[in-house]
Structure formats: C-alpha cells, structure tokens
PDB file of C-alpha atoms in Angstrom:
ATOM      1  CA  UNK A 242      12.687 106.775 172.017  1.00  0.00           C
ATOM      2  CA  UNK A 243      13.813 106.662 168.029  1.00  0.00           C
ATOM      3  CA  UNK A 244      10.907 106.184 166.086  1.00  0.00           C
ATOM      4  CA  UNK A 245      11.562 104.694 163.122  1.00  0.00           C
ATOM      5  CA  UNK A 246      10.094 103.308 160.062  1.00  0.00           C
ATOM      6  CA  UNK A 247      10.936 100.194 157.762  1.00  0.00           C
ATOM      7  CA  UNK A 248      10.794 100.297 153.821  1.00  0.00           C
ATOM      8  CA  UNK A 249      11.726  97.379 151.919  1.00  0.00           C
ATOM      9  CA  UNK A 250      10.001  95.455 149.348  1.00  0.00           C
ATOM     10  CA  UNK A 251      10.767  92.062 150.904  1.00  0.00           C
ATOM     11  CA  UNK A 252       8.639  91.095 154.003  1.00  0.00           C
ATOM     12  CA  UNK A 253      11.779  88.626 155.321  1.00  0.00           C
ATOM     13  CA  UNK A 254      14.119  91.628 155.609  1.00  0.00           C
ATOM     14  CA  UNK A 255      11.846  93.772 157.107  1.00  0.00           C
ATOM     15  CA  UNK A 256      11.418  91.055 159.693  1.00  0.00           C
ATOM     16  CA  UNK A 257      14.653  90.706 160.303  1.00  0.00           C
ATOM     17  CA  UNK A 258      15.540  94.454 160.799  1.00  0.00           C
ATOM     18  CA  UNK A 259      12.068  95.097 163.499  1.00  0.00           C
ATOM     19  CA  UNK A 260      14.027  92.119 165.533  1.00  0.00           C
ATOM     20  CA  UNK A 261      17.442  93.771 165.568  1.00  0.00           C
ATOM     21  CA  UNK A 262      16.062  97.258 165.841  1.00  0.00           C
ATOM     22  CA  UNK A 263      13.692  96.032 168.469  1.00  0.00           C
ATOM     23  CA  UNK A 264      16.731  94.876 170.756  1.00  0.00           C
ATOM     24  CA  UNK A 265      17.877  98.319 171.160  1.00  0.00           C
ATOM     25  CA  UNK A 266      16.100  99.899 174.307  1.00  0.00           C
ATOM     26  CA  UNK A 267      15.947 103.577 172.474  1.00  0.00           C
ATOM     27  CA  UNK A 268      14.295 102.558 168.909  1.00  0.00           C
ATOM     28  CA  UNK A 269      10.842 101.364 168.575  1.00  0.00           C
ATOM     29  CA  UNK A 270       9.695 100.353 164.980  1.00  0.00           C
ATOM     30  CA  UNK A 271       6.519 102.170 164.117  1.00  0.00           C
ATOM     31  CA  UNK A 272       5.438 100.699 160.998  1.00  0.00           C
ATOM     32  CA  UNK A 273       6.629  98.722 157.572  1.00  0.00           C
ATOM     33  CA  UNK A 274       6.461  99.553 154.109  1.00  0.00           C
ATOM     34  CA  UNK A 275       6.815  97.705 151.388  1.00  0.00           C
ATOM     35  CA  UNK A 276       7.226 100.355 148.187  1.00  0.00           C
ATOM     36  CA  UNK A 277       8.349 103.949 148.094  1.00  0.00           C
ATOM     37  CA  UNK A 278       4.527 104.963 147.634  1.00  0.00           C
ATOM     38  CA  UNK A 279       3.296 103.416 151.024  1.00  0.00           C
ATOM     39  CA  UNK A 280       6.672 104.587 152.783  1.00  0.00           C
ATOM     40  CA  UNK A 281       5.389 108.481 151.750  1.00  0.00           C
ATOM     41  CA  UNK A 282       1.978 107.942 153.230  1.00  0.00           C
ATOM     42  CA  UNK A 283       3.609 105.993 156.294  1.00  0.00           C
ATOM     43  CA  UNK A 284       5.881 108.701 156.992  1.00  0.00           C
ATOM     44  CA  UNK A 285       3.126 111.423 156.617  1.00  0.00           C
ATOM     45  CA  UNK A 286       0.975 109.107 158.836  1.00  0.00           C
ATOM     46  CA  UNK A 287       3.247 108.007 161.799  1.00  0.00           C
ATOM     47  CA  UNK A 288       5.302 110.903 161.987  1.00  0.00           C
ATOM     48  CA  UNK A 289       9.119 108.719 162.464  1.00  0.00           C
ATOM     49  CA  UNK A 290      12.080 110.229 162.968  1.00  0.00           C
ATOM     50  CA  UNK A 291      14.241 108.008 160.874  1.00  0.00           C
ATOM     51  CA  UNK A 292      13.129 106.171 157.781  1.00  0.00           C
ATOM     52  CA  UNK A 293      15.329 103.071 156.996  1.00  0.00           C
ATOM     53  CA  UNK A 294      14.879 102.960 152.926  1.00  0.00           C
ATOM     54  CA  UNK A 295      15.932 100.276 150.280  1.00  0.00           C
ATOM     55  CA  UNK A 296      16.386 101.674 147.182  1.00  0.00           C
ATOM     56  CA  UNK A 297      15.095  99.734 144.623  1.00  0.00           C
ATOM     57  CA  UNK A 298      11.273  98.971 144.750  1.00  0.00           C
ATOM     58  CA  UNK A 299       8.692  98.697 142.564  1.00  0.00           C
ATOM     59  CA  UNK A 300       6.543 101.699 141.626  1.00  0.00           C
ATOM     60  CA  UNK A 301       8.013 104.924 143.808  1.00  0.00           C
ATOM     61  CA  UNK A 302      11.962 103.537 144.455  1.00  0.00           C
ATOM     62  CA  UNK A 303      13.599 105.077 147.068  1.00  0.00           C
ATOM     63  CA  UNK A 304      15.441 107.838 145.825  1.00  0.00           C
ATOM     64  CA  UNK A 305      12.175 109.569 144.933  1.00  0.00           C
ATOM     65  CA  UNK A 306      10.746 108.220 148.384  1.00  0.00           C
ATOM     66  CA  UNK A 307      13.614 109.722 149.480  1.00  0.00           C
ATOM     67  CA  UNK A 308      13.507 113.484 147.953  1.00  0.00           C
ATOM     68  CA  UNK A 309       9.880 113.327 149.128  1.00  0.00           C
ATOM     69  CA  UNK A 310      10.469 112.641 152.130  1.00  0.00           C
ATOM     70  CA  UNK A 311      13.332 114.985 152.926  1.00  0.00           C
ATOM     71  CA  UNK A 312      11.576 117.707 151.318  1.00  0.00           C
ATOM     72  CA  UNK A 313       8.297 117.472 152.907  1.00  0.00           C
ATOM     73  CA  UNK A 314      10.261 117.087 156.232  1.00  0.00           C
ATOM     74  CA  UNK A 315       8.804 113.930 157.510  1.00  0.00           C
ATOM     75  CA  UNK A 316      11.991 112.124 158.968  1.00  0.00           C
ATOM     76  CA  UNK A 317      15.314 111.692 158.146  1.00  0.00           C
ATOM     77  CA  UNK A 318      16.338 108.674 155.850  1.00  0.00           C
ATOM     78  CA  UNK A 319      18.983 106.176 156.453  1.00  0.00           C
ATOM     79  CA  UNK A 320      19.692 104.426 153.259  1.00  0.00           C
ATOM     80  CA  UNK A 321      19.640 100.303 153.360  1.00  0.00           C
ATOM     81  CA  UNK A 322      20.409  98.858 150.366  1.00  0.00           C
ATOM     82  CA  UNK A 323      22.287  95.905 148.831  1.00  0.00           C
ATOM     83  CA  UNK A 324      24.154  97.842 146.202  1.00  0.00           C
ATOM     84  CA  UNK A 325      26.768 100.157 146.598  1.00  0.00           C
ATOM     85  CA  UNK A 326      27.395 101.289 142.695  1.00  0.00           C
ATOM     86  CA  UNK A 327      28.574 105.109 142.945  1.00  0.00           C
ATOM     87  CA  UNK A 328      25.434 106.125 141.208  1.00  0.00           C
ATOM     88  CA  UNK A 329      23.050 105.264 144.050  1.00  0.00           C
ATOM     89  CA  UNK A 330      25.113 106.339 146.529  1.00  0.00           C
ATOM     90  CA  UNK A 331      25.641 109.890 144.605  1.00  0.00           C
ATOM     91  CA  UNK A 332      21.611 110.133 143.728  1.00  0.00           C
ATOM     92  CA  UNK A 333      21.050 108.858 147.624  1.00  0.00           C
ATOM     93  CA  UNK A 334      22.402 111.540 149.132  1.00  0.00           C
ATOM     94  CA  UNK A 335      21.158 114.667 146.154  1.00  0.00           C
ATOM     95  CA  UNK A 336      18.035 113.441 146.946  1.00  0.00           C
ATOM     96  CA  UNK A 337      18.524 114.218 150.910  1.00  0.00           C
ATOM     97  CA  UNK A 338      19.181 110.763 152.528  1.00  0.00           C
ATOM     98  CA  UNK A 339      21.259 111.418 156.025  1.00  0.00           C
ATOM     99  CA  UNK A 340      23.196 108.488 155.334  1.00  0.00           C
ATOM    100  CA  UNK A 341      24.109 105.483 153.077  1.00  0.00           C
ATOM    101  CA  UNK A 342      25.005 102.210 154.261  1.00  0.00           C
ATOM    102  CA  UNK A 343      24.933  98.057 152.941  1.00  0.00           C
ATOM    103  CA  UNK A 344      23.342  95.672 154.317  1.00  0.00           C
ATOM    104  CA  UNK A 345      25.868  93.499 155.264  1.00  0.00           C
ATOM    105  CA  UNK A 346      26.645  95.846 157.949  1.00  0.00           C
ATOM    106  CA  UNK A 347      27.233  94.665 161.675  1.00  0.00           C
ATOM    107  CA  UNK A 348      24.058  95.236 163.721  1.00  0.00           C
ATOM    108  CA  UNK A 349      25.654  97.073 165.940  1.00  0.00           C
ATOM    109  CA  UNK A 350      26.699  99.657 163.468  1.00  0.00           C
ATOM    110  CA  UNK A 351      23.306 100.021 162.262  1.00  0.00           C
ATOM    111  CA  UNK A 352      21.563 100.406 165.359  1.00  0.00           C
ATOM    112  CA  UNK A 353      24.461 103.519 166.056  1.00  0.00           C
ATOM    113  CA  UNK A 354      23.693 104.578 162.589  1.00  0.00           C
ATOM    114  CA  UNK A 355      19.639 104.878 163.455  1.00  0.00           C
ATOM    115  CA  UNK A 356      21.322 106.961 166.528  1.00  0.00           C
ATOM    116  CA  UNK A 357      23.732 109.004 164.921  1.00  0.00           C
ATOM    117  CA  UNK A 358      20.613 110.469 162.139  1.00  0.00           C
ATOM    118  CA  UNK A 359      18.511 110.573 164.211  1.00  0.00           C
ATOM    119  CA  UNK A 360      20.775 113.005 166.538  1.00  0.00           C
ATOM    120  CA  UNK A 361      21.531 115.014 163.570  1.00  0.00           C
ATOM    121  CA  UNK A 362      24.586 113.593 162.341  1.00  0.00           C
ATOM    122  CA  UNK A 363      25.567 111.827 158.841  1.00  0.00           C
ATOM    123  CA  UNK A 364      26.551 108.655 158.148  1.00  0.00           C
ATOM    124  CA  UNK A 365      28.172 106.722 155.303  1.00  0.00           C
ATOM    125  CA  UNK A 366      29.168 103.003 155.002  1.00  0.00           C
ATOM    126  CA  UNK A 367      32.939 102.547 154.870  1.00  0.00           C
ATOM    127  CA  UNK A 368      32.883 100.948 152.228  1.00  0.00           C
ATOM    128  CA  UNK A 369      31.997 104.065 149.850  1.00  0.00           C
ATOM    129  CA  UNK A 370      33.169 106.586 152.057  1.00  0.00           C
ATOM    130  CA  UNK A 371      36.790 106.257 150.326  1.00  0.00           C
ATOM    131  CA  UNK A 372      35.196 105.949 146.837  1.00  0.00           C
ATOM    132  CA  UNK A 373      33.396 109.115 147.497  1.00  0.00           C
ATOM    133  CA  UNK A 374      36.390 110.805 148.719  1.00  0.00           C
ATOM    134  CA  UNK A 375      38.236 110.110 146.542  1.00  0.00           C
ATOM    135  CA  UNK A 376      35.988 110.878 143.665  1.00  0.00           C
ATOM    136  CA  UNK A 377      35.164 114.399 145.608  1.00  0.00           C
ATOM    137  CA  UNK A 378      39.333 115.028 145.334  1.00  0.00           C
ATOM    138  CA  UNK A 379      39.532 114.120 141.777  1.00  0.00           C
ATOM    139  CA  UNK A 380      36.672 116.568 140.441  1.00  0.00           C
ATOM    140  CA  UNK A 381      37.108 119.894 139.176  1.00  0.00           C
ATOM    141  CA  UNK A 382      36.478 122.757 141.494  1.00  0.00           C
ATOM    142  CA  UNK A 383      33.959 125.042 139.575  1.00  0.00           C
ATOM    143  CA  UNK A 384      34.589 128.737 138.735  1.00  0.00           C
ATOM    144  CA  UNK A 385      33.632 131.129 141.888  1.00  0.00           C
ATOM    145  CA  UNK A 386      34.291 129.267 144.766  1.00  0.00           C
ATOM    146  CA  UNK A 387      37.643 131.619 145.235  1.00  0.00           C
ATOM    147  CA  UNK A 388      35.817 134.587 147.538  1.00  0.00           C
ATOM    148  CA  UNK A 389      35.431 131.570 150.126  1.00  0.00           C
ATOM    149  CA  UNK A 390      39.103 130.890 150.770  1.00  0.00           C
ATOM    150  CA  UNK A 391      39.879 134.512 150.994  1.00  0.00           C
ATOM    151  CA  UNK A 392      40.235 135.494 147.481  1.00  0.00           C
ATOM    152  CA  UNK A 393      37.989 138.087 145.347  1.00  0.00           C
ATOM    153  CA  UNK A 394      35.250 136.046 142.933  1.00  0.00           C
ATOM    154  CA  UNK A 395      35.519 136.176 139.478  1.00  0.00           C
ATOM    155  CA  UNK A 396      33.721 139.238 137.555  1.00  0.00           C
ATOM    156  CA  UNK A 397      30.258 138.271 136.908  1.00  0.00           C
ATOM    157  CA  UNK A 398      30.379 135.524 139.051  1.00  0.00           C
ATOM    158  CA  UNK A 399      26.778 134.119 140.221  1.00  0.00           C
ATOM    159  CA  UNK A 400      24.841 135.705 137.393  1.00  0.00           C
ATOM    160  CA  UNK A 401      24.902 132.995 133.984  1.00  0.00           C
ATOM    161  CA  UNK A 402      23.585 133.092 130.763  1.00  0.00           C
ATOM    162  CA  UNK A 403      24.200 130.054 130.361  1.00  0.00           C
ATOM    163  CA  UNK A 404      22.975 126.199 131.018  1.00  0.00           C
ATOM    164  CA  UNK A 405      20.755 125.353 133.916  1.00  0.00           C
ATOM    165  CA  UNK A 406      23.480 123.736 135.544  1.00  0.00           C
ATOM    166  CA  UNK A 407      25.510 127.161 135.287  1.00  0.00           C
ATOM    167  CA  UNK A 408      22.533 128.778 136.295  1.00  0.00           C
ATOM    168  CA  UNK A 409      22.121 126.201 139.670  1.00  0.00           C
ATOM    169  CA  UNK A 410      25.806 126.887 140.188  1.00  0.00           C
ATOM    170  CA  UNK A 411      25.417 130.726 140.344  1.00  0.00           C
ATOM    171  CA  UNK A 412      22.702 130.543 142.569  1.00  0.00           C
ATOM    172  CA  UNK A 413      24.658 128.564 144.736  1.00  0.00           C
ATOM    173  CA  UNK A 414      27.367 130.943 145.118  1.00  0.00           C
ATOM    174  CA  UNK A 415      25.081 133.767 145.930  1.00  0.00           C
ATOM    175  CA  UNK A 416      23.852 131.583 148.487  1.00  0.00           C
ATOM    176  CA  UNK A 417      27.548 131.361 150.176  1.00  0.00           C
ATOM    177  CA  UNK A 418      28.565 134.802 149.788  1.00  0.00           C
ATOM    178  CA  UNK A 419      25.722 135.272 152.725  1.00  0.00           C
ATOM    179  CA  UNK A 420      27.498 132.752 155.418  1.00  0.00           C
ATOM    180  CA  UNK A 421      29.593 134.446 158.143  1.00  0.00           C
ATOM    181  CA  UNK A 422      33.464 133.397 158.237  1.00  0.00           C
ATOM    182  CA  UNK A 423      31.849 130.834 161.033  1.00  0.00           C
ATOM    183  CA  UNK A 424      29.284 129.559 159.362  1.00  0.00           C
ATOM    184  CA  UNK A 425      31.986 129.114 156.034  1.00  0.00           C
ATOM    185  CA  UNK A 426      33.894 126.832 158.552  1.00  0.00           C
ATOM    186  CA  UNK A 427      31.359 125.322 159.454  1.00  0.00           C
ATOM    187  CA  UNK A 428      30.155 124.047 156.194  1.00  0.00           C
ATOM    188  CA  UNK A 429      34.230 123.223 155.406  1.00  0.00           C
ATOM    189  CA  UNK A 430      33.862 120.885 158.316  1.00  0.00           C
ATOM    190  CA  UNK A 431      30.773 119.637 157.469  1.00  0.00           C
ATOM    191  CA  UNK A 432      32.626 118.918 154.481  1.00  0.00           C
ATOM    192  CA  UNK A 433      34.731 117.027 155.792  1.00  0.00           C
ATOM    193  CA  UNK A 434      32.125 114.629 157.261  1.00  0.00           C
ATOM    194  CA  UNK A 435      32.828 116.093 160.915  1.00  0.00           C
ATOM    195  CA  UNK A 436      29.706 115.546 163.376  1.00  0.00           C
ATOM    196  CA  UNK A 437      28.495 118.525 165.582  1.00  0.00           C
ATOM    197  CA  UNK A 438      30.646 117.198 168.513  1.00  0.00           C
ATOM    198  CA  UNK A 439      33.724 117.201 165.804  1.00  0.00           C
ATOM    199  CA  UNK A 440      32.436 120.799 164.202  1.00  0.00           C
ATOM    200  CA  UNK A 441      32.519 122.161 168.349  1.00  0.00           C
ATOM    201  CA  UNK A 442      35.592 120.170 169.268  1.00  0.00           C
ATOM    202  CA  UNK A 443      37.738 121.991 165.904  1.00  0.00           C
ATOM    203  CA  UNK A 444      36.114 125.195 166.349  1.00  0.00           C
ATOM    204  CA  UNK A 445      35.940 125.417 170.106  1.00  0.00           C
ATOM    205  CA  UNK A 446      32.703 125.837 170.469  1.00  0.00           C
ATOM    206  CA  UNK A 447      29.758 123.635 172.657  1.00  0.00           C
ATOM    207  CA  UNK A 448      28.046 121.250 170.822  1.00  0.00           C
ATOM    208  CA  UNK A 449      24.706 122.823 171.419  1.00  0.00           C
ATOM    209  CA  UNK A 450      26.358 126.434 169.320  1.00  0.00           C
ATOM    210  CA  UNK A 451      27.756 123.726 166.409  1.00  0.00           C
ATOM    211  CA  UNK A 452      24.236 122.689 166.279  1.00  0.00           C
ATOM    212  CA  UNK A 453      22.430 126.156 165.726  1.00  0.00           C
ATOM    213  CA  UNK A 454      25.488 127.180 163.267  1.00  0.00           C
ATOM    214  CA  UNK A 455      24.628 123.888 161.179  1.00  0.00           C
ATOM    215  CA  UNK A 456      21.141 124.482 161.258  1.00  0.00           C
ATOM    216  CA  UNK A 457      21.930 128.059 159.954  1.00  0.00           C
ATOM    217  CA  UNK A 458      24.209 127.095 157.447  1.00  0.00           C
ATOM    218  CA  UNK A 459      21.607 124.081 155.694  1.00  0.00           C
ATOM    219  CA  UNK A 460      18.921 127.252 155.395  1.00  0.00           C
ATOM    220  CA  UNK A 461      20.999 129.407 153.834  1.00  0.00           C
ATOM    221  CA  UNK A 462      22.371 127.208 150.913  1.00  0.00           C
ATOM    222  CA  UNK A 463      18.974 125.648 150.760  1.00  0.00           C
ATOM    223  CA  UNK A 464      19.671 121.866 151.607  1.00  0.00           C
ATOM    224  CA  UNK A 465      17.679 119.735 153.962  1.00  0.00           C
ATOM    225  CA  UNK A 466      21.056 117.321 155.395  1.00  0.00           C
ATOM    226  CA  UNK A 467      24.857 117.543 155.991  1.00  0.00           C
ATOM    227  CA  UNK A 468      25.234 115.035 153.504  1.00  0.00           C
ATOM    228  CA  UNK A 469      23.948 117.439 150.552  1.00  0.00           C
ATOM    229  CA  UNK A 470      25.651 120.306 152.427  1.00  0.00           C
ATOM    230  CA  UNK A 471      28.762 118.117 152.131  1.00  0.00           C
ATOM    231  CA  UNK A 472      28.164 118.110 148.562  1.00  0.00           C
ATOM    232  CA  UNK A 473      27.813 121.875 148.411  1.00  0.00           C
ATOM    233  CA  UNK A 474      31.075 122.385 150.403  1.00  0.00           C
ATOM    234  CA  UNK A 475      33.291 120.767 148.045  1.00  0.00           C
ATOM    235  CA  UNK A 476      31.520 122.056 144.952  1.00  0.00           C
ATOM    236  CA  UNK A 477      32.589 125.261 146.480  1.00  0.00           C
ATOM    237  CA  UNK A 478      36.157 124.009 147.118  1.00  0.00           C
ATOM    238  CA  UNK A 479      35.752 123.968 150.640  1.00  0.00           C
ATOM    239  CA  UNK A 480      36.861 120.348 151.601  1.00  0.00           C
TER     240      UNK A 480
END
C-alpha cells in the first residue's frame, strides 16, 4: 500500500484528491495538510511515502516544504500545482521534488504518477517536459564536463577561485570523475528521463542491478532524486 500525504492550502482540493486517490486499491491517504509548515511535521509524523505538494501556500510554500522534505528523507514529493511557469518547475525539482505535474491532469495519470515515485521513478507533466528539454538543449555546457565523453578535462579543472557557483560547479565535477563508465551511463540515461526498467532495458541489465547503479550514482554526486540527477547529467553534458 502507497502511503501518501496531501498538502494544499484549500480544503475543497484536498477533498477532491483523498476521493480519487482513495479509488485506487494500492494508495491510502494518511493525512492532509494545509501549509508547507504542517506538511514538514506531517511527514515527520506519519512517515508517507509520497507527499503530493502545491506550491504556493502561505507561510512555508512548497519548494522549501519540498527541500525539507527531500533532505530530511521523509518521502518523496510529487509536485501538484496550478502553475506551470518555468521557474517553479526549475526550483521544484533543485529543491528535490520526484516529479512535477498540473492539476488539470487525468486522474488516471495521477494515480500512475503516485505509482511511478513512489517505485522510484520520475515524473514530469507533458506539458513542461518539452519546455524543459528544450531549454536543457539550448544552455551552455559548462567547462569540464569533457573527461566524461572520453576526452581529458581541462587543466585545473574542479579546483576555482572563483564565484560560488564556480566553486559548486568544481565540486561537482570531482564528484563525477568518481562514477564507473556504468554508473556515467547510467546518469546519461537518467538524463534522459529513462526509468530503471528503461536504464536495464538500454544497458542490458535487470531492473533490480539499474536500481542499485541509480542508487549509487544519486550518493556519489550528492542528490536525493533522478530529477536533480537529471539536472546534474546535462550540466555535465551528458544528455
């Protein structure tokens, strides 16, 4: 059974989601919440494995619900939200969120959606997926990603003198140059958006060794979801 918890600051929609939710015969709603504050405590306190989170509420919203969340490693978080500006989406998933979607989606794509985090895998609504494709495709690769696609790094790369951000960015090639050739595939494909079943099916692997190589790969670049490790891979020109 998928435990899962709802926060939303409007009573009506949090209704509405416990009935739909409740029809499924594998997710049980565990509790409500109606600000980012009570959906910390709630999550510390019931122990869910998926948090459904809107994102704007009053006091805590849900992108720091979210980050506190991910990072204390209560549940996973589904994002729910009415708005699907690129900020929210981009800050949604750097804070940790599993996946994004509206809520005009079909119930039956959220109810597979609760499923698919809750199994491990990432999920985005298609209605930004292309917009953050295509904005993924458009940005500059940064300096030092070269070693993963074969090629020597830069001199120097990894150690900055420079900005925090150049600073974040070394560390985060450090971080890479310690994956395997595997595990650099496998955060390619995760990339790529590919679920374990996809990551096993490319690689020809079982799905069981696709999930211990993603679980490898998320500790050592130090992110808690394939979404931000999706994020990492095409930083590092990867996908």
């Amino acid at each position: 059974m998928i435990r899962v918890l709802l926060a939303d600051d409007h009573a009506a929609i949090r209704a509405g989601l416990r009935f739909l939710l409740d029809s499924a015969p594998d997710i049980e709603v565990v509790g409500e919440a109606g600000d980012g504050a009570a959906a910390i405590t709630n999550a510390r306190a019931l122990r869910p494995e998926v948090v459904l989170m809107d994102l704007r509420m009053p006091g805590v919203d849900g992108i720091e619900a979210t980050r506190t969340i991910v990072a204390d490693k209560l549940a996973e978080v589904l994002v729910l939200t009415t708005f699907d500006l690129d900020e929210y989406v981009d800050e949604a998933l750097r804070a940790g969120a599993a996946g994004f979607l509206l809520k005009t989606a079909e119930p039956a794509a959220l109810i597979d959606a609760v499923r698919r985090v809750a199994a491990g895998d990432g999920v985005l609504a298609p209605e930004v997926t292309r917009r953050l494709l295509a904005a993924f495709a458009s940005a500059p690769r940064p300096e030092g990603a070269a070693h993963l696609a074969g090629r020597a790094a830069p001199s120097g790369t990894g150690r900055t003198g420079g900005t925090p951000a150049d600073e974040q960015r070394g560390e985060t090639t450090a971080r890479l140059r310690e994956l395997t050739p595997r595990e650099v595939d496998v955060l390619a494909a995760l990339g790529r958006g590919l679920s374990n079943q996809g990551i096993a099916d490319e690689l020809f692997i079982s799905e069981a060794t696709a999930k211990t190589h993603v679980s490898r790969v998320l500790a050592k670049v130090q992110v808690t979801t394939r979404m931000q490790a999706a994020i990492v891979a095409r930083d590092a020109g990867l996908a």
